[in-house]
PDB file of C-alpha atoms in Angstrom:
ATOM      1  CA  MET A 172      38.777 312.632  -8.495  1.00  0.00           C
ATOM      2  CA  HIS A 173      36.654 311.397 -11.398  1.00  0.00           C
ATOM      3  CA  GLY A 174      33.143 312.811 -11.500  1.00  0.00           C
ATOM      4  CA  ILE A 175      33.762 315.379  -8.772  1.00  0.00           C
ATOM      5  CA  ARG A 176      33.678 319.031  -9.714  1.00  0.00           C
ATOM      6  CA  ARG A 177      36.884 320.814  -8.783  1.00  0.00           C
ATOM      7  CA  GLN A 178      36.319 323.501  -6.206  1.00  0.00           C
ATOM      8  CA  GLN A 179      38.105 326.780  -6.523  1.00  0.00           C
ATOM      9  CA  GLU A 180      40.786 327.070  -3.868  1.00  0.00           C
ATOM     10  CA  ARG A 181      41.077 330.289  -1.948  1.00  0.00           C
ATOM     11  CA  GLU A 182      44.361 332.070  -1.500  1.00  0.00           C
ATOM     12  CA  PRO A 183      46.023 331.272   1.860  1.00  0.00           C
ATOM     13  CA  THR A 184      46.303 334.087   4.380  1.00  0.00           C
ATOM     14  CA  GLN A 185      49.631 335.484   5.538  1.00  0.00           C
ATOM     15  CA  ASP A 186      49.211 333.704   8.880  1.00  0.00           C
ATOM     16  CA  GLU A 187      48.615 330.388   7.121  1.00  0.00           C
ATOM     17  CA  LEU A 188      51.656 330.896   4.908  1.00  0.00           C
ATOM     18  CA  GLN A 189      53.773 331.688   7.941  1.00  0.00           C
ATOM     19  CA  GLN A 190      52.535 328.593   9.776  1.00  0.00           C
ATOM     20  CA  ALA A 191      53.283 326.439   6.729  1.00  0.00           C
ATOM     21  CA  LYS A 192      56.797 327.873   6.511  1.00  0.00           C
ATOM     22  CA  GLN A 193      57.375 327.108  10.183  1.00  0.00           C
ATOM     23  CA  ARG A 194      56.249 323.506   9.679  1.00  0.00           C
ATOM     24  CA  VAL A 195      58.632 323.125   6.744  1.00  0.00           C
ATOM     25  CA  ASP A 196      61.497 324.622   8.749  1.00  0.00           C
ATOM     26  CA  ARG A 197      60.840 322.252  11.658  1.00  0.00           C
ATOM     27  CA  TYR A 198      60.685 319.276   9.290  1.00  0.00           C
ATOM     28  CA  ARG A 199      63.958 320.229   7.605  1.00  0.00           C
ATOM     29  CA  ALA A 200      65.668 320.685  10.977  1.00  0.00           C
ATOM     30  CA  LEU A 201      64.455 317.275  12.173  1.00  0.00           C
ATOM     31  CA  ASN A 202      65.490 315.610   8.924  1.00  0.00           C
ATOM     32  CA  SER A 203      68.981 317.134   9.166  1.00  0.00           C
ATOM     33  CA  HIS A 204      69.240 316.035  12.798  1.00  0.00           C
ATOM     34  CA  VAL A 205      68.340 312.416  11.958  1.00  0.00           C
ATOM     35  CA  MET A 206      70.739 312.312   9.021  1.00  0.00           C
ATOM     36  CA  ASP A 207      73.488 313.668  11.270  1.00  0.00           C
ATOM     37  CA  LEU A 208      72.788 310.977  13.869  1.00  0.00           C
ATOM     38  CA  LYS A 209      72.927 308.317  11.177  1.00  0.00           C
ATOM     39  CA  ALA A 210      76.218 309.654   9.804  1.00  0.00           C
ATOM     40  CA  LYS A 211      77.692 309.476  13.324  1.00  0.00           C
ATOM     41  CA  SER A 212      76.335 305.918  13.847  1.00  0.00           C
ATOM     42  CA  VAL A 213      74.323 306.889  16.905  1.00  0.00           C
ATOM     43  CA  PHE A 214      72.226 303.873  17.916  1.00  0.00           C
ATOM     44  CA  THR A 215      70.335 304.924  21.030  1.00  0.00           C
ATOM     45  CA  LYS A 216      66.756 305.242  22.235  1.00  0.00           C
ATOM     46  CA  ASP A 217      66.977 308.996  21.586  1.00  0.00           C
ATOM     47  CA  SER A 218      67.906 308.399  17.963  1.00  0.00           C
ATOM     48  CA  LEU A 219      65.076 305.852  17.759  1.00  0.00           C
ATOM     49  CA  ASP A 220      62.645 308.508  18.986  1.00  0.00           C
ATOM     50  CA  ALA A 221      64.005 311.027  16.465  1.00  0.00           C
ATOM     51  CA  THR A 222      63.416 308.631  13.549  1.00  0.00           C
ATOM     52  CA  LYS A 223      59.895 307.978  14.822  1.00  0.00           C
ATOM     53  CA  ARG A 224      59.042 311.686  14.874  1.00  0.00           C
ATOM     54  CA  LEU A 225      60.425 312.106  11.355  1.00  0.00           C
ATOM     55  CA  LEU A 226      58.623 309.063   9.915  1.00  0.00           C
ATOM     56  CA  GLU A 227      55.345 310.247  11.401  1.00  0.00           C
ATOM     57  CA  GLN A 228      55.655 313.189   9.024  1.00  0.00           C
ATOM     58  CA  ASN A 229      57.039 311.358   6.002  1.00  0.00           C
ATOM     59  CA  THR A 230      56.741 307.578   5.554  1.00  0.00           C
ATOM     60  CA  GLU A 231      58.677 307.550   2.271  1.00  0.00           C
ATOM     61  CA  LEU A 232      62.154 307.992   3.776  1.00  0.00           C
ATOM     62  CA  HIS A 233      63.510 304.490   3.136  1.00  0.00           C
ATOM     63  CA  THR A 234      66.952 305.472   4.446  1.00  0.00           C
ATOM     64  CA  VAL A 235      65.382 306.389   7.790  1.00  0.00           C
ATOM     65  CA  TRP A 236      63.490 303.080   7.942  1.00  0.00           C
ATOM     66  CA  ASN A 237      66.799 301.264   7.341  1.00  0.00           C
ATOM     67  CA  TYR A 238      68.481 303.351  10.038  1.00  0.00           C
ATOM     68  CA  ARG A 239      65.641 302.598  12.450  1.00  0.00           C
ATOM     69  CA  ARG A 240      66.072 298.833  11.984  1.00  0.00           C
ATOM     70  CA  THR A 241      69.807 299.166  12.617  1.00  0.00           C
ATOM     71  CA  ILE A 242      69.110 301.068  15.833  1.00  0.00           C
ATOM     72  CA  PHE A 243      66.776 298.330  17.051  1.00  0.00           C
ATOM     73  CA  THR A 244      69.267 295.539  16.430  1.00  0.00           C
ATOM     74  CA  SER A 245      72.100 297.548  18.025  1.00  0.00           C
ATOM     75  CA  LEU A 246      70.321 298.111  21.349  1.00  0.00           C
ATOM     76  CA  ASP A 247      71.314 295.879  24.279  1.00  0.00           C
ATOM     77  CA  GLU A 248      67.633 295.037  24.845  1.00  0.00           C
ATOM     78  CA  TRP A 249      67.510 293.325  21.454  1.00  0.00           C
ATOM     79  CA  GLN A 250      69.349 290.335  22.886  1.00  0.00           C
ATOM     80  CA  SER A 251      66.515 289.644  25.369  1.00  0.00           C
ATOM     81  CA  GLN A 252      63.559 287.766  23.880  1.00  0.00           C
ATOM     82  CA  ASP A 253      61.049 289.398  26.213  1.00  0.00           C
ATOM     83  CA  ALA A 254      62.470 292.900  25.708  1.00  0.00           C
ATOM     84  CA  ARG A 255      62.523 292.435  21.932  1.00  0.00           C
ATOM     85  CA  GLN A 256      58.913 291.243  21.991  1.00  0.00           C
ATOM     86  CA  GLN A 257      57.900 294.344  23.929  1.00  0.00           C
ATOM     87  CA  MET A 258      59.824 296.709  21.647  1.00  0.00           C
ATOM     88  CA  LEU A 259      58.441 295.240  18.458  1.00  0.00           C
ATOM     89  CA  ASP A 260      54.888 295.078  19.786  1.00  0.00           C
ATOM     90  CA  GLY A 261      55.235 298.824  20.298  1.00  0.00           C
ATOM     91  CA  GLU A 262      56.653 299.177  16.802  1.00  0.00           C
ATOM     92  CA  LEU A 263      53.649 297.396  15.306  1.00  0.00           C
ATOM     93  CA  LYS A 264      51.316 299.789  17.126  1.00  0.00           C
ATOM     94  CA  PHE A 265      53.334 302.738  15.790  1.00  0.00           C
ATOM     95  CA  LEU A 266      53.068 301.357  12.253  1.00  0.00           C
ATOM     96  CA  LEU A 267      49.334 300.854  12.618  1.00  0.00           C
ATOM     97  CA  ASP A 268      48.966 304.513  13.588  1.00  0.00           C
ATOM     98  CA  ILE A 269      50.736 305.746  10.450  1.00  0.00           C
ATOM     99  CA  ILE A 270      49.280 303.240   7.996  1.00  0.00           C
ATOM    100  CA  THR A 271      46.098 305.285   7.709  1.00  0.00           C
ATOM    101  CA  LYS A 272      48.180 308.337   6.746  1.00  0.00           C
ATOM    102  CA  ASN A 273      49.762 306.598   3.772  1.00  0.00           C
ATOM    103  CA  ILE A 274      48.476 303.068   3.228  1.00  0.00           C
ATOM    104  CA  LYS A 275      50.397 302.837  -0.067  1.00  0.00           C
ATOM    105  CA  SER A 276      53.853 303.355   1.447  1.00  0.00           C
ATOM    106  CA  TYR A 277      56.070 300.505   0.239  1.00  0.00           C
ATOM    107  CA  TRP A 278      58.702 301.211   2.899  1.00  0.00           C
ATOM    108  CA  MET A 279      56.198 301.102   5.731  1.00  0.00           C
ATOM    109  CA  TRP A 280      54.837 297.708   4.623  1.00  0.00           C
ATOM    110  CA  ASN A 281      58.390 296.426   4.194  1.00  0.00           C
ATOM    111  CA  HIS A 282      59.243 297.533   7.734  1.00  0.00           C
ATOM    112  CA  ARG A 283      56.147 295.803   9.106  1.00  0.00           C
ATOM    113  CA  MET A 284      57.242 292.549   7.462  1.00  0.00           C
ATOM    114  CA  TRP A 285      60.623 292.908   9.149  1.00  0.00           C
ATOM    115  CA  ALA A 286      59.043 293.630  12.546  1.00  0.00           C
ATOM    116  CA  LEU A 287      56.719 290.594  12.360  1.00  0.00           C
ATOM    117  CA  SER A 288      59.535 288.334  11.166  1.00  0.00           C
ATOM    118  CA  SER A 289      61.776 289.536  14.029  1.00  0.00           C
ATOM    119  CA  LEU A 290      59.194 288.972  16.753  1.00  0.00           C
ATOM    120  CA  PRO A 291      60.029 286.046  19.054  1.00  0.00           C
ATOM    121  CA  ARG A 292      56.307 285.245  19.344  1.00  0.00           C
ATOM    122  CA  PRO A 293      54.433 286.627  16.300  1.00  0.00           C
ATOM    123  CA  GLU A 294      50.640 286.347  16.158  1.00  0.00           C
ATOM    124  CA  TRP A 295      50.044 285.704  12.476  1.00  0.00           C
ATOM    125  CA  GLN A 296      46.322 284.999  12.788  1.00  0.00           C
ATOM    126  CA  ARG A 297      45.763 288.361  14.469  1.00  0.00           C
ATOM    127  CA  GLU A 298      47.830 290.007  11.735  1.00  0.00           C
ATOM    128  CA  LEU A 299      45.666 288.358   9.062  1.00  0.00           C
ATOM    129  CA  ALA A 300      42.541 289.798  10.677  1.00  0.00           C
ATOM    130  CA  LEU A 301      44.218 293.203  10.840  1.00  0.00           C
ATOM    131  CA  VAL A 302      45.191 293.258   7.164  1.00  0.00           C
ATOM    132  CA  ALA A 303      41.605 292.299   6.262  1.00  0.00           C
ATOM    133  CA  LYS A 304      40.434 295.438   8.048  1.00  0.00           C
ATOM    134  CA  LEU A 305      43.067 297.518   6.272  1.00  0.00           C
ATOM    135  CA  LEU A 306      41.974 296.181   2.894  1.00  0.00           C
ATOM    136  CA  ALA A 307      38.442 297.186   3.795  1.00  0.00           C
ATOM    137  CA  LEU A 308      39.743 300.772   3.723  1.00  0.00           C
ATOM    138  CA  ASP A 309      41.399 300.330   0.321  1.00  0.00           C
ATOM    139  CA  ALA A 310      40.361 297.011  -1.233  1.00  0.00           C
ATOM    140  CA  ARG A 311      42.519 297.386  -4.356  1.00  0.00           C
ATOM    141  CA  ASN A 312      45.742 298.360  -2.579  1.00  0.00           C
ATOM    142  CA  TYR A 313      48.362 296.049  -4.038  1.00  0.00           C
ATOM    143  CA  HIS A 314      50.815 296.760  -1.209  1.00  0.00           C
ATOM    144  CA  GLY A 315      48.229 295.458   1.239  1.00  0.00           C
ATOM    145  CA  TRP A 316      47.551 292.395  -0.904  1.00  0.00           C
ATOM    146  CA  ASP A 317      51.257 291.660  -1.211  1.00  0.00           C
ATOM    147  CA  TYR A 318      51.553 291.929   2.562  1.00  0.00           C
ATOM    148  CA  ARG A 319      48.551 289.630   2.997  1.00  0.00           C
ATOM    149  CA  ARG A 320      50.257 286.976   0.836  1.00  0.00           C
ATOM    150  CA  PHE A 321      53.302 287.286   3.098  1.00  0.00           C
ATOM    151  CA  VAL A 322      51.177 286.752   6.228  1.00  0.00           C
ATOM    152  CA  VAL A 323      49.300 283.817   4.679  1.00  0.00           C
ATOM    153  CA  ALA A 324      52.610 282.208   3.702  1.00  0.00           C
ATOM    154  CA  GLN A 325      53.742 282.344   7.340  1.00  0.00           C
ATOM    155  CA  LEU A 326      50.455 280.802   8.482  1.00  0.00           C
ATOM    156  CA  LYS A 327      50.745 278.096   5.854  1.00  0.00           C
ATOM    157  CA  ASP A 328      54.304 277.214   6.893  1.00  0.00           C
ATOM    158  CA  ALA A 329      53.140 276.681  10.474  1.00  0.00           C
ATOM    159  CA  ALA A 330      49.866 274.890   9.625  1.00  0.00           C
ATOM    160  CA  THR A 331      49.413 271.136   9.797  1.00  0.00           C
ATOM    161  CA  ASP A 332      46.638 271.369   7.170  1.00  0.00           C
ATOM    162  CA  LYS A 333      48.159 273.657   4.554  1.00  0.00           C
ATOM    163  CA  HIS A 334      45.329 273.020   2.091  1.00  0.00           C
ATOM    164  CA  ALA A 335      42.843 274.478   4.592  1.00  0.00           C
ATOM    165  CA  VAL A 336      44.808 277.743   4.555  1.00  0.00           C
ATOM    166  CA  ASP A 337      44.532 277.881   0.756  1.00  0.00           C
ATOM    167  CA  ILE A 338      40.797 277.186   0.918  1.00  0.00           C
ATOM    168  CA  GLN A 339      40.269 279.963   3.462  1.00  0.00           C
ATOM    169  CA  GLU A 340      42.235 282.479   1.412  1.00  0.00           C
ATOM    170  CA  PHE A 341      40.464 281.393  -1.785  1.00  0.00           C
ATOM    171  CA  ALA A 342      37.138 282.112  -0.074  1.00  0.00           C
ATOM    172  CA  PHE A 343      38.441 285.553   0.881  1.00  0.00           C
ATOM    173  CA  THR A 344      39.155 286.377  -2.784  1.00  0.00           C
ATOM    174  CA  THR A 345      35.627 285.246  -3.686  1.00  0.00           C
ATOM    175  CA  GLU A 346      34.214 287.600  -1.085  1.00  0.00           C
ATOM    176  CA  GLN A 347      36.317 290.493  -2.361  1.00  0.00           C
ATOM    177  CA  ILE A 348      35.438 289.899  -6.031  1.00  0.00           C
ATOM    178  CA  ASN A 349      31.737 289.620  -5.259  1.00  0.00           C
ATOM    179  CA  HIS A 350      32.028 292.945  -3.450  1.00  0.00           C
ATOM    180  CA  ASP A 351      33.988 294.598  -6.289  1.00  0.00           C
ATOM    181  CA  CYS A 352      34.503 292.690  -9.514  1.00  0.00           C
ATOM    182  CA  ALA A 353      37.038 295.324 -10.676  1.00  0.00           C
ATOM    183  CA  ASN A 354      39.432 294.410  -7.847  1.00  0.00           C
ATOM    184  CA  HIS A 355      42.437 293.342  -9.917  1.00  0.00           C
ATOM    185  CA  SER A 356      44.468 292.393  -6.829  1.00  0.00           C
ATOM    186  CA  ALA A 357      41.787 289.938  -5.719  1.00  0.00           C
ATOM    187  CA  TRP A 358      41.698 288.312  -9.171  1.00  0.00           C
ATOM    188  CA  HIS A 359      45.509 288.124  -9.180  1.00  0.00           C
ATOM    189  CA  ASN A 360      45.596 286.531  -5.739  1.00  0.00           C
ATOM    190  CA  ARG A 361      42.971 284.029  -6.884  1.00  0.00           C
ATOM    191  CA  SER A 362      45.175 283.058  -9.825  1.00  0.00           C
ATOM    192  CA  LYS A 363      47.971 282.254  -7.376  1.00  0.00           C
ATOM    193  CA  LEU A 364      45.700 279.998  -5.304  1.00  0.00           C
ATOM    194  CA  LEU A 365      43.640 278.130  -7.904  1.00  0.00           C
ATOM    195  CA  PRO A 366      46.474 275.817  -9.101  1.00  0.00           C
ATOM    196  CA  GLU A 367      46.966 274.726  -5.471  1.00  0.00           C
ATOM    197  CA  ILE A 368      43.222 274.087  -5.130  1.00  0.00           C
ATOM    198  CA  LEU A 369      43.048 272.073  -8.365  1.00  0.00           C
ATOM    199  CA  ALA A 370      46.095 269.992  -7.442  1.00  0.00           C
ATOM    200  CA  GLN A 371      44.174 268.584  -4.448  1.00  0.00           C
ATOM    201  CA  ARG A 372      41.168 267.422  -6.495  1.00  0.00           C
ATOM    202  CA  ASP A 373      40.392 264.550  -8.834  1.00  0.00           C
ATOM    203  CA  GLU A 374      39.226 265.117 -12.403  1.00  0.00           C
ATOM    204  CA  ASP A 375      35.565 265.547 -11.475  1.00  0.00           C
ATOM    205  CA  GLY A 376      36.499 267.933  -8.687  1.00  0.00           C
ATOM    206  CA  GLN A 377      38.623 269.969 -11.074  1.00  0.00           C
ATOM    207  CA  LEU A 378      35.761 270.250 -13.560  1.00  0.00           C
ATOM    208  CA  GLN A 379      33.455 271.365 -10.764  1.00  0.00           C
ATOM    209  CA  ALA A 380      35.994 273.969  -9.636  1.00  0.00           C
ATOM    210  CA  LEU A 381      36.370 275.311 -13.177  1.00  0.00           C
ATOM    211  CA  GLN A 382      32.597 275.578 -13.496  1.00  0.00           C
ATOM    212  CA  THR A 383      32.565 277.621 -10.294  1.00  0.00           C
ATOM    213  CA  GLU A 384      35.213 279.898 -11.806  1.00  0.00           C
ATOM    214  CA  ASN A 385      33.135 280.190 -14.963  1.00  0.00           C
ATOM    215  CA  ASP A 386      30.105 281.257 -12.902  1.00  0.00           C
ATOM    216  CA  LEU A 387      32.171 283.821 -10.982  1.00  0.00           C
ATOM    217  CA  ILE A 388      33.513 285.282 -14.217  1.00  0.00           C
ATOM    218  CA  LEU A 389      30.028 285.353 -15.726  1.00  0.00           C
ATOM    219  CA  ASN A 390      28.696 287.268 -12.727  1.00  0.00           C
ATOM    220  CA  ALA A 391      31.560 289.791 -12.968  1.00  0.00           C
ATOM    221  CA  ILE A 392      31.071 290.269 -16.706  1.00  0.00           C
ATOM    222  CA  TYR A 393      27.331 290.786 -16.302  1.00  0.00           C
ATOM    223  CA  THR A 394      28.102 293.400 -13.654  1.00  0.00           C
ATOM    224  CA  ASP A 395      30.535 295.331 -15.874  1.00  0.00           C
ATOM    225  CA  PRO A 396      31.068 293.898 -19.375  1.00  0.00           C
ATOM    226  CA  ASP A 397      33.801 296.410 -20.228  1.00  0.00           C
ATOM    227  CA  ASP A 398      35.961 295.840 -17.140  1.00  0.00           C
ATOM    228  CA  GLN A 399      39.095 293.949 -18.168  1.00  0.00           C
ATOM    229  CA  ASN A 400      39.771 291.945 -14.989  1.00  0.00           C
ATOM    230  CA  ALA A 401      37.339 289.060 -15.485  1.00  0.00           C
ATOM    231  CA  TRP A 402      38.294 288.755 -19.163  1.00  0.00           C
ATOM    232  CA  LEU A 403      41.995 288.604 -18.273  1.00  0.00           C
ATOM    233  CA  TYR A 404      41.288 285.967 -15.667  1.00  0.00           C
ATOM    234  CA  TYR A 405      39.439 283.860 -18.235  1.00  0.00           C
ATOM    235  CA  ASP A 406      42.459 284.097 -20.564  1.00  0.00           C
ATOM    236  CA  TRP A 407      44.659 282.957 -17.688  1.00  0.00           C
ATOM    237  CA  LEU A 408      42.319 279.981 -17.077  1.00  0.00           C
ATOM    238  CA  LEU A 409      42.813 278.976 -20.698  1.00  0.00           C
ATOM    239  CA  ASP A 410      46.593 279.155 -20.338  1.00  0.00           C
ATOM    240  CA  ILE A 411      46.738 276.768 -17.365  1.00  0.00           C
ATOM    241  CA  GLN A 412      44.718 274.006 -19.046  1.00  0.00           C
ATOM    242  CA  LYS A 413      46.598 270.739 -19.551  1.00  0.00           C
ATOM    243  CA  SER A 414      45.495 270.067 -23.129  1.00  0.00           C
ATOM    244  CA  ASP A 415      44.151 271.815 -26.222  1.00  0.00           C
ATOM    245  CA  ALA A 416      40.955 269.785 -25.820  1.00  0.00           C
ATOM    246  CA  ASP A 417      40.413 271.382 -22.412  1.00  0.00           C
ATOM    247  CA  ARG A 418      41.149 274.824 -23.849  1.00  0.00           C
ATOM    248  CA  CYS A 419      38.654 274.276 -26.666  1.00  0.00           C
ATOM    249  CA  ARG A 420      36.007 273.223 -24.152  1.00  0.00           C
ATOM    250  CA  LEU A 421      36.566 276.398 -22.137  1.00  0.00           C
ATOM    251  CA  LEU A 422      36.504 278.501 -25.295  1.00  0.00           C
ATOM    252  CA  ARG A 423      33.128 277.024 -26.223  1.00  0.00           C
ATOM    253  CA  ASN A 424      31.884 277.900 -22.744  1.00  0.00           C
ATOM    254  CA  LYS A 425      33.224 281.408 -23.169  1.00  0.00           C
ATOM    255  CA  ILE A 426      31.497 281.825 -26.529  1.00  0.00           C
ATOM    256  CA  ALA A 427      28.186 280.624 -25.078  1.00  0.00           C
ATOM    257  CA  MET A 428      28.583 283.008 -22.151  1.00  0.00           C
ATOM    258  CA  ILE A 429      29.272 285.963 -24.459  1.00  0.00           C
ATOM    259  CA  ARG A 430      26.297 285.165 -26.677  1.00  0.00           C
ATOM    260  CA  GLU A 431      24.062 285.089 -23.633  1.00  0.00           C
ATOM    261  CA  LEU A 432      25.384 288.482 -22.563  1.00  0.00           C
ATOM    262  CA  LEU A 433      25.014 290.015 -26.024  1.00  0.00           C
ATOM    263  CA  GLU A 434      21.327 289.181 -25.991  1.00  0.00           C
ATOM    264  CA  LEU A 435      21.056 291.854 -23.293  1.00  0.00           C
ATOM    265  CA  GLU A 436      23.770 294.274 -24.488  1.00  0.00           C
ATOM    266  CA  GLU A 437      24.193 293.706 -28.199  1.00  0.00           C
ATOM    267  CA  ASP A 438      26.546 296.648 -28.756  1.00  0.00           C
ATOM    268  CA  SER A 439      28.821 296.099 -25.754  1.00  0.00           C
ATOM    269  CA  LYS A 440      32.326 296.570 -27.112  1.00  0.00           C
ATOM    270  CA  ARG A 441      34.460 294.265 -24.977  1.00  0.00           C
ATOM    271  CA  PRO A 442      32.217 291.191 -25.319  1.00  0.00           C
ATOM    272  CA  LEU A 443      32.169 291.637 -29.109  1.00  0.00           C
ATOM    273  CA  ILE A 444      35.979 291.781 -29.203  1.00  0.00           C
ATOM    274  CA  GLU A 445      36.240 288.746 -26.938  1.00  0.00           C
ATOM    275  CA  LEU A 446      33.792 286.815 -29.120  1.00  0.00           C
ATOM    276  CA  VAL A 447      35.958 287.299 -32.212  1.00  0.00           C
ATOM    277  CA  SER A 448      39.138 286.482 -30.276  1.00  0.00           C
ATOM    278  CA  ALA A 449      37.582 283.307 -28.845  1.00  0.00           C
ATOM    279  CA  TYR A 450      36.580 282.037 -32.279  1.00  0.00           C
ATOM    280  CA  ALA A 451      40.036 282.861 -33.693  1.00  0.00           C
ATOM    281  CA  GLU A 452      41.769 280.980 -30.874  1.00  0.00           C
ATOM    282  CA  LEU A 453      39.370 278.035 -31.193  1.00  0.00           C
ATOM    283  CA  GLU A 454      40.131 277.694 -34.898  1.00  0.00           C
ATOM    284  CA  ARG A 455      43.871 277.975 -34.213  1.00  0.00           C
ATOM    285  CA  LEU A 456      43.756 275.169 -31.661  1.00  0.00           C
ATOM    286  CA  GLN A 457      41.384 272.933 -33.593  1.00  0.00           C
ATOM    287  CA  SER A 458      41.326 273.652 -37.315  1.00  0.00           C
ATOM    288  CA  GLY A 459      37.893 273.243 -38.845  1.00  0.00           C
ATOM    289  CA  SER A 460      36.049 273.537 -35.541  1.00  0.00           C
ATOM    290  CA  VAL A 461      34.678 276.990 -36.413  1.00  0.00           C
ATOM    291  CA  LEU A 462      31.881 276.923 -38.990  1.00  0.00           C
ATOM    292  CA  GLU A 463      31.942 279.123 -42.091  1.00  0.00           C
ATOM    293  CA  THR A 464      28.895 280.978 -40.803  1.00  0.00           C
ATOM    294  CA  GLU A 465      30.707 281.677 -37.528  1.00  0.00           C
ATOM    295  CA  LYS A 466      33.759 282.975 -39.369  1.00  0.00           C
ATOM    296  CA  LYS A 467      31.606 285.310 -41.423  1.00  0.00           C
ATOM    297  CA  GLU A 468      29.892 286.440 -38.242  1.00  0.00           C
ATOM    298  CA  CYS A 469      33.318 287.362 -36.812  1.00  0.00           C
ATOM    299  CA  LEU A 470      34.107 289.563 -39.801  1.00  0.00           C
ATOM    300  CA  GLU A 471      30.682 291.191 -39.563  1.00  0.00           C
ATOM    301  CA  THR A 472      31.267 291.783 -35.851  1.00  0.00           C
ATOM    302  CA  LEU A 473      34.545 293.565 -36.612  1.00  0.00           C
ATOM    303  CA  ARG A 474      32.736 295.817 -39.097  1.00  0.00           C
ATOM    304  CA  ARG A 475      30.172 296.600 -36.389  1.00  0.00           C
ATOM    305  CA  LEU A 476      32.970 297.463 -34.002  1.00  0.00           C
ATOM    306  CA  GLU A 477      34.345 299.996 -36.469  1.00  0.00           C
ATOM    307  CA  GLY A 478      31.099 301.901 -36.039  1.00  0.00           C
ATOM    308  CA  ILE A 479      30.759 301.342 -32.294  1.00  0.00           C
ATOM    309  CA  ASP A 480      34.386 302.271 -31.538  1.00  0.00           C
ATOM    310  CA  PRO A 481      35.644 304.504 -34.380  1.00  0.00           C
ATOM    311  CA  TYR A 482      38.743 305.581 -32.429  1.00  0.00           C
ATOM    312  CA  ARG A 483      40.142 302.054 -32.903  1.00  0.00           C
ATOM    313  CA  ILE A 484      38.964 301.489 -36.447  1.00  0.00           C
ATOM    314  CA  GLY A 485      42.513 300.680 -37.550  1.00  0.00           C
ATOM    315  CA  ARG A 486      42.728 297.836 -35.048  1.00  0.00           C
ATOM    316  CA  TYR A 487      39.491 296.255 -36.238  1.00  0.00           C
ATOM    317  CA  THR A 488      40.424 296.659 -39.884  1.00  0.00           C
ATOM    318  CA  ASP A 489      43.748 294.940 -39.239  1.00  0.00           C
ATOM    319  CA  MET A 490      42.062 292.105 -37.337  1.00  0.00           C
ATOM    320  CA  SER A 491      39.592 291.656 -40.176  1.00  0.00           C
ATOM    321  CA  ARG A 492      42.359 291.456 -42.793  1.00  0.00           C
ATOM    322  CA  THR A 493      44.340 288.972 -40.711  1.00  0.00           C
ATOM    323  CA  LEU A 494      41.394 286.660 -40.112  1.00  0.00           C
ATOM    324  CA  SER A 495      40.214 286.916 -43.710  1.00  0.00           C
ATOM    325  CA  LYS A 496      43.638 285.815 -44.852  1.00  0.00           C
ATOM    326  CA  GLN A 497      43.853 282.973 -42.336  1.00  0.00           C
ATOM    327  CA  TRP A 498      40.355 281.739 -43.088  1.00  0.00           C
ATOM    328  CA  ALA A 499      40.477 282.427 -46.848  1.00  0.00           C
ATOM    329  CA  LEU A 500      37.413 284.667 -46.698  1.00  0.00           C
ATOM    330  CA  ALA A 501      36.653 287.964 -48.381  1.00  0.00           C
ATOM    331  CA  ALA A 502      36.958 290.841 -45.855  1.00  0.00           C
TER     332      ALA A 502
END
């Protein structure tokens, strides 16, 4: 891990090596047994138990997850709604037990989606509360966020007020970003929800919503100016604007925000880069809107960046040449 001194590992004893070998032998025997059952198309409760014991040791065996689903649907009990509910409730408890062992297992999350979708009487609200707790363990886990979007989609399909579901989930992303502004998954989820939020508002409401987004971004950038997530989100906000006039207005807001930040951290690399990029995009969208003094300031900023970040001097030199040519200024 970053910032943690590596500790010297001691050599394992002969007893420990022997115990490890025995564990490996038992795992290999169980794996071979399950694969043999699958090859023979054995769909019984015993084969279901064998797959469970194997998956408890290794959640990445997608073939075994597939086999397990086939066993479930092949059992006579599957045809009874009550029996299926009971079986899958037990399956969800089993999955919850192994999630903490490997929360980033794609196959495990995929199997949980199948189990919830196959339940005669799924409790989506309870599942939403559960996934919130799981994300508290690993807030940036994109598998968990993808699963949360799946659960929210089911809730939204069943809701009479679908907009209220979007509002609730939007508030959840705000909470997560305020807790950790580097949570890329939360920013991404917010980008999926904001167009739905804006579509339900009039022009004044949309402007108010965009100002709220601007404030959220500003808070994130003040927290960590060099983190890319808030900057990327601002670029995405520019892309979804309906007109160049709206984009220019947002760019002016961005420039003002960066200038305010640079008063506190004048040599912060990412804000300086974003300042130059914002002016370049503003001039591209609205020729003549950037003053000569501002253009010269951009070139001077790029020269400053060559000293602040010498490892990328070639990038800044190239940017300076390109802008000088576009703006007919001496580099």
